[in-house]
mmCIF file of C-alpha atoms in Angstrom:
data_model
loop_
_atom_site.group_PDB
_atom_site.id
_atom_site.type_symbol
_atom_site.label_atom_id
_atom_site.label_comp_id
_atom_site.label_asym_id
_atom_site.label_seq_id
_atom_site.Cartn_x
_atom_site.Cartn_y
_atom_site.Cartn_z
ATOM 1 C CA MET A 2 -0.193 -0.105 0.245
ATOM 2 C CA THR A 3 1.404 3.438 -0.792
ATOM 3 C CA GLU A 4 1.089 6.797 1.104
ATOM 4 C CA GLN A 5 -1.029 7.864 -1.845
ATOM 5 C CA ASP A 6 -3.490 4.776 -0.530
ATOM 6 C CA GLU A 7 -3.876 6.464 2.637
ATOM 7 C CA ILE A 8 -7.089 7.582 3.913
ATOM 8 C CA PRO A 9 -6.407 10.873 6.313
ATOM 9 C CA PRO A 10 -8.088 10.291 9.851
ATOM 10 C CA PHE A 11 -11.009 12.347 10.819
ATOM 11 C CA LEU A 12 -11.329 14.662 13.787
ATOM 12 C CA TYR A 13 -14.664 16.050 15.100
ATOM 13 C CA VAL A 14 -13.541 19.742 16.635
ATOM 14 C CA VAL A 15 -16.739 20.606 19.506
ATOM 15 C CA VAL A 16 -16.792 23.818 19.607
ATOM 16 C CA CYS A 17 -18.521 25.735 22.599
ATOM 17 C CA ALA A 18 -19.991 29.170 23.360
ATOM 18 C CA ALA A 19 -16.798 31.243 24.704
ATOM 19 C CA GLY A 20 -15.398 34.652 23.264
ATOM 20 C CA ILE A 21 -12.164 32.623 22.303
ATOM 21 C CA ALA A 22 -13.785 30.158 19.976
ATOM 22 C CA ALA A 23 -13.390 32.885 17.093
ATOM 23 C CA GLY A 24 -10.309 31.612 16.712
ATOM 24 C CA VAL A 25 -11.169 28.091 15.903
ATOM 25 C CA GLY A 26 -9.685 28.445 12.438
ATOM 26 C CA LYS A 27 -6.024 28.339 14.130
ATOM 27 C CA LEU A 28 -7.260 25.026 15.147
ATOM 28 C CA ILE A 29 -8.295 23.857 11.813
ATOM 29 C CA THR A 30 -5.278 25.067 10.295
ATOM 30 C CA ALA A 31 -2.713 23.027 12.594
ATOM 31 C CA ALA A 32 -5.128 19.848 11.956
ATOM 32 C CA GLN A 33 -5.131 20.133 8.324
ATOM 33 C CA GLU A 34 -1.492 20.562 8.346
ATOM 34 C CA ARG A 35 -1.183 17.595 10.486
ATOM 35 C CA GLU A 36 -3.315 15.892 7.716
ATOM 36 C CA TRP A 37 -6.404 15.620 9.524
ATOM 37 C CA GLN A 38 -9.918 15.915 7.909
ATOM 38 C CA VAL A 39 -11.810 18.291 9.915
ATOM 39 C CA GLY A 40 -15.660 18.291 10.893
ATOM 40 C CA VAL A 41 -16.688 21.088 13.545
ATOM 41 C CA ILE A 42 -19.321 20.166 15.583
ATOM 42 C CA ALA A 43 -20.838 23.480 17.567
ATOM 43 C CA THR A 44 -22.901 24.184 20.773
ATOM 44 C CA PRO A 45 -26.290 25.995 19.643
ATOM 45 C CA THR A 46 -25.124 29.188 21.613
ATOM 46 C CA ALA A 47 -21.377 28.886 19.706
ATOM 47 C CA MET A 48 -23.576 29.127 16.747
ATOM 48 C CA ASP A 49 -24.900 32.425 17.620
ATOM 49 C CA GLY A 50 -22.034 34.373 16.505
ATOM 50 C CA PHE A 51 -19.154 33.106 19.060
ATOM 51 C CA PHE A 52 -17.214 32.265 15.550
ATOM 52 C CA ASP A 53 -17.460 32.693 11.596
ATOM 53 C CA ALA A 54 -19.541 29.589 10.978
ATOM 54 C CA ALA A 55 -19.251 30.379 6.721
ATOM 55 C CA ALA A 56 -15.434 30.480 7.136
ATOM 56 C CA VAL A 57 -15.485 27.493 9.037
ATOM 57 C CA GLU A 58 -17.549 25.607 6.919
ATOM 58 C CA ALA A 59 -15.063 26.907 3.534
ATOM 59 C CA GLN A 60 -12.078 25.579 5.399
ATOM 60 C CA THR A 61 -13.113 22.193 6.495
ATOM 61 C CA GLY A 62 -15.365 21.619 3.437
ATOM 62 C CA TYR A 63 -18.036 20.120 5.473
ATOM 63 C CA PRO A 64 -21.154 21.722 6.891
ATOM 64 C CA ILE A 65 -20.763 22.827 10.709
ATOM 65 C CA ARG A 66 -23.491 20.284 12.872
ATOM 66 C CA SER A 67 -25.578 21.959 15.579
ATOM 67 C CA ALA A 68 -28.431 20.133 15.455
ATOM 68 C CA TRP A 69 -29.598 16.348 15.200
ATOM 69 C CA ARG A 70 -29.967 14.770 11.690
ATOM 70 C CA ARG A 71 -33.646 13.817 10.587
ATOM 71 C CA PRO A 72 -34.518 9.950 10.062
ATOM 72 C CA GLY A 73 -33.308 9.274 7.021
ATOM 73 C CA GLU A 74 -30.589 11.754 6.618
ATOM 74 C CA PRO A 75 -26.934 10.698 5.384
ATOM 75 C CA ARG A 76 -24.044 11.392 8.197
ATOM 76 C CA PRO A 77 -22.290 14.010 6.924
ATOM 77 C CA PHE A 78 -19.000 13.079 8.556
ATOM 78 C CA PRO A 79 -17.351 9.739 9.180
ATOM 79 C CA GLU A 80 -16.802 8.201 12.346
ATOM 80 C CA PRO A 81 -14.211 10.375 14.447
ATOM 81 C CA ASP A 82 -10.766 8.951 14.662
ATOM 82 C CA ALA A 83 -10.444 11.387 17.557
ATOM 83 C CA VAL A 84 -12.113 14.487 19.069
ATOM 84 C CA VAL A 85 -11.147 17.764 20.108
ATOM 85 C CA VAL A 86 -13.033 19.903 22.243
ATOM 86 C CA ALA A 87 -11.976 23.887 22.294
ATOM 87 C CA PRO A 88 -13.112 26.097 23.918
ATOM 88 C CA ALA A 89 -14.996 23.592 26.365
ATOM 89 C CA THR A 90 -17.021 25.730 28.858
ATOM 90 C CA PHE A 91 -18.387 24.941 32.203
ATOM 91 C CA ASN A 92 -21.617 24.192 31.012
ATOM 92 C CA THR A 93 -20.633 21.636 28.327
ATOM 93 C CA VAL A 94 -17.916 19.887 30.530
ATOM 94 C CA ASN A 95 -20.528 19.556 33.767
ATOM 95 C CA LYS A 96 -23.493 18.221 31.056
ATOM 96 C CA TRP A 97 -20.801 15.593 29.186
ATOM 97 C CA ALA A 98 -19.646 14.837 32.826
ATOM 98 C CA ALA A 99 -23.285 14.059 33.716
ATOM 99 C CA GLY A 100 -24.643 12.644 30.651
ATOM 100 C CA VAL A 101 -26.859 15.060 29.668
ATOM 101 C CA ALA A 102 -26.699 14.938 26.216
ATOM 102 C CA ASP A 103 -29.506 17.586 25.281
ATOM 103 C CA THR A 104 -27.854 19.175 22.680
ATOM 104 C CA LEU A 105 -26.128 17.064 19.705
ATOM 105 C CA ALA A 106 -22.466 18.717 20.485
ATOM 106 C CA VAL A 107 -22.452 16.949 24.407
ATOM 107 C CA GLY A 108 -24.566 13.613 22.737
ATOM 108 C CA THR A 109 -21.299 13.347 20.515
ATOM 109 C CA LEU A 110 -19.025 14.034 23.413
ATOM 110 C CA CYS A 111 -20.660 11.158 25.136
ATOM 111 C CA GLU A 112 -21.134 8.402 22.556
ATOM 112 C CA VAL A 113 -17.720 9.040 21.517
ATOM 113 C CA THR A 114 -16.631 8.735 25.319
ATOM 114 C CA GLY A 115 -18.442 4.891 25.477
ATOM 115 C CA ARG A 116 -16.551 4.156 22.395
ATOM 116 C CA GLY A 117 -12.637 4.385 23.533
ATOM 117 C CA VAL A 118 -12.280 7.475 20.898
ATOM 118 C CA PRO A 119 -9.440 9.941 21.708
ATOM 119 C CA ILE A 120 -10.496 13.136 23.544
ATOM 120 C CA GLY A 121 -8.178 16.102 24.091
ATOM 121 C CA VAL A 122 -9.906 18.970 25.875
ATOM 122 C CA LEU A 123 -9.260 22.258 26.170
ATOM 123 C CA THR A 124 -11.260 24.194 28.842
ATOM 124 C CA CYS A 125 -12.065 28.148 28.581
ATOM 125 C CA VAL A 126 -13.629 28.527 32.037
ATOM 126 C CA SER A 127 -13.088 31.515 34.890
ATOM 127 C CA ASP A 128 -11.327 30.657 38.061
ATOM 128 C CA ASP A 129 -14.762 31.409 39.950
ATOM 129 C CA LEU A 130 -16.560 28.702 38.177
ATOM 130 C CA ALA A 131 -13.687 26.734 37.668
ATOM 131 C CA ALA A 132 -13.561 26.754 41.694
ATOM 132 C CA HIS A 133 -17.310 25.294 41.837
ATOM 133 C CA PRO A 134 -17.282 21.909 43.292
ATOM 134 C CA ALA A 135 -19.582 20.308 40.391
ATOM 135 C CA TYR A 136 -16.853 21.139 37.791
ATOM 136 C CA GLN A 137 -14.304 19.735 39.963
ATOM 137 C CA ASP A 138 -16.095 16.756 39.914
ATOM 138 C CA SER A 139 -16.379 16.634 36.444
ATOM 139 C CA LEU A 140 -13.494 16.847 35.501
ATOM 140 C CA ILE A 141 -12.832 13.534 37.610
ATOM 141 C CA ARG A 142 -15.095 11.720 36.476
ATOM 142 C CA LEU A 143 -14.190 12.801 32.996
ATOM 143 C CA ARG A 144 -10.462 11.736 33.257
ATOM 144 C CA GLY A 145 -11.332 8.850 34.767
ATOM 145 C CA MET A 146 -13.226 8.252 31.412
ATOM 146 C CA GLY A 147 -9.700 8.575 29.641
ATOM 147 C CA VAL A 148 -10.449 12.455 28.617
ATOM 148 C CA ARG A 149 -7.217 14.402 28.235
ATOM 149 C CA PHE A 150 -6.912 17.890 29.096
ATOM 150 C CA GLY A 151 -4.893 20.313 28.409
ATOM 151 C CA TYR A 152 -3.861 23.169 30.785
ATOM 152 C CA PRO A 153 -7.110 25.350 31.459
ATOM 153 C CA TYR A 154 -7.389 28.762 29.736
ATOM 154 C CA GLN A 155 -8.493 31.398 31.848
ATOM 155 C CA GLY A 156 -8.256 34.617 29.573
ATOM 156 C CA ALA A 157 -5.628 36.403 31.497
ATOM 157 C CA GLU A 158 -4.229 39.406 29.615
ATOM 158 C CA GLY A 159 -1.133 38.513 27.511
ATOM 159 C CA GLU A 160 -2.890 34.525 27.625
ATOM 160 C CA GLU A 161 -2.841 33.104 24.588
ATOM 161 C CA PHE A 162 -5.200 29.949 23.639
ATOM 162 C CA ALA A 163 -3.086 26.858 22.703
ATOM 163 C CA TRP A 164 -5.223 25.849 20.021
ATOM 164 C CA GLU A 165 -2.381 23.291 18.532
ATOM 165 C CA ARG A 166 -1.931 22.001 22.233
ATOM 166 C CA ALA A 167 -5.285 20.002 21.775
ATOM 167 C CA LEU A 168 -4.105 18.049 18.989
ATOM 168 C CA ASP A 169 -0.987 17.095 20.981
ATOM 169 C CA LEU A 170 -3.927 15.361 23.313
ATOM 170 C CA VAL A 171 -4.559 13.327 20.561
ATOM 171 C CA GLU A 172 -2.023 12.505 18.533
ATOM 172 C CA GLN A 173 -0.348 9.911 20.090
ATOM 173 C CA HIS A 174 -3.118 7.986 19.515
ATOM 174 C CA ARG A 175 -3.738 8.687 15.806
ATOM 175 C CA PRO A 176 -4.609 6.035 13.375
ATOM 176 C CA ARG A 177 -3.136 5.224 10.261
ATOM 177 C CA HIS A 178 -5.951 4.077 7.528
ATOM 178 C CA GLY A 179 -5.726 2.389 4.389
ATOM 179 C CA PRO A 180 -8.485 1.452 1.872
ATOM 180 C CA GLY A 181 -7.255 -2.388 2.258
ATOM 181 C CA SER A 182 -6.904 -1.993 6.229
ATOM 182 C CA ALA A 183 -8.762 -3.785 9.264
ATOM 183 C CA ALA A 184 -9.558 0.162 10.497
ATOM 184 C CA GLY A 185 -10.477 1.541 6.918
ATOM 185 C CA ARG A 186 -13.682 3.338 6.264
ATOM 186 C CA GLY A 187 -15.362 1.155 3.915
ATOM 187 C CA THR A 188 -14.711 -1.750 6.137
#
């Protein structure tokens, strides 16, 4: 099998409603430079102007998903080889840990966690919210399920959101697929 025959791995990027979400294109660019195909799933609130949806769709070549498919509609993305949640908010982390799958984004996170898909998370949570006991319990629960967390972003002056760190959290588990392999998408 040649390198041309390989199917690039597919990365789901889950985007939550935090101001820093406007920079998600940096994560997509970094993932594409590392030869990932990317599909974006956004929380409904994130779709309300937290990032440029048209630019993200143009960059990935896929529609952004934020609502459940109707019966009979095809899946717009292949199954994920890894998932990155960036930025991850207080609300999403707590609902995910509790199994409250009330949005496509959180429902997808619950499903892929159950499948053992590698997941990397970059949180964007204030110090006050991060100190809440429910949030701390949620982090413990998700880490216990194998979810990997990067250093938390709190928006301090001069602090940059480490978009590429999210990829580093899942890269060590990056699969290589080919059309004839057992892990290939067509099998």
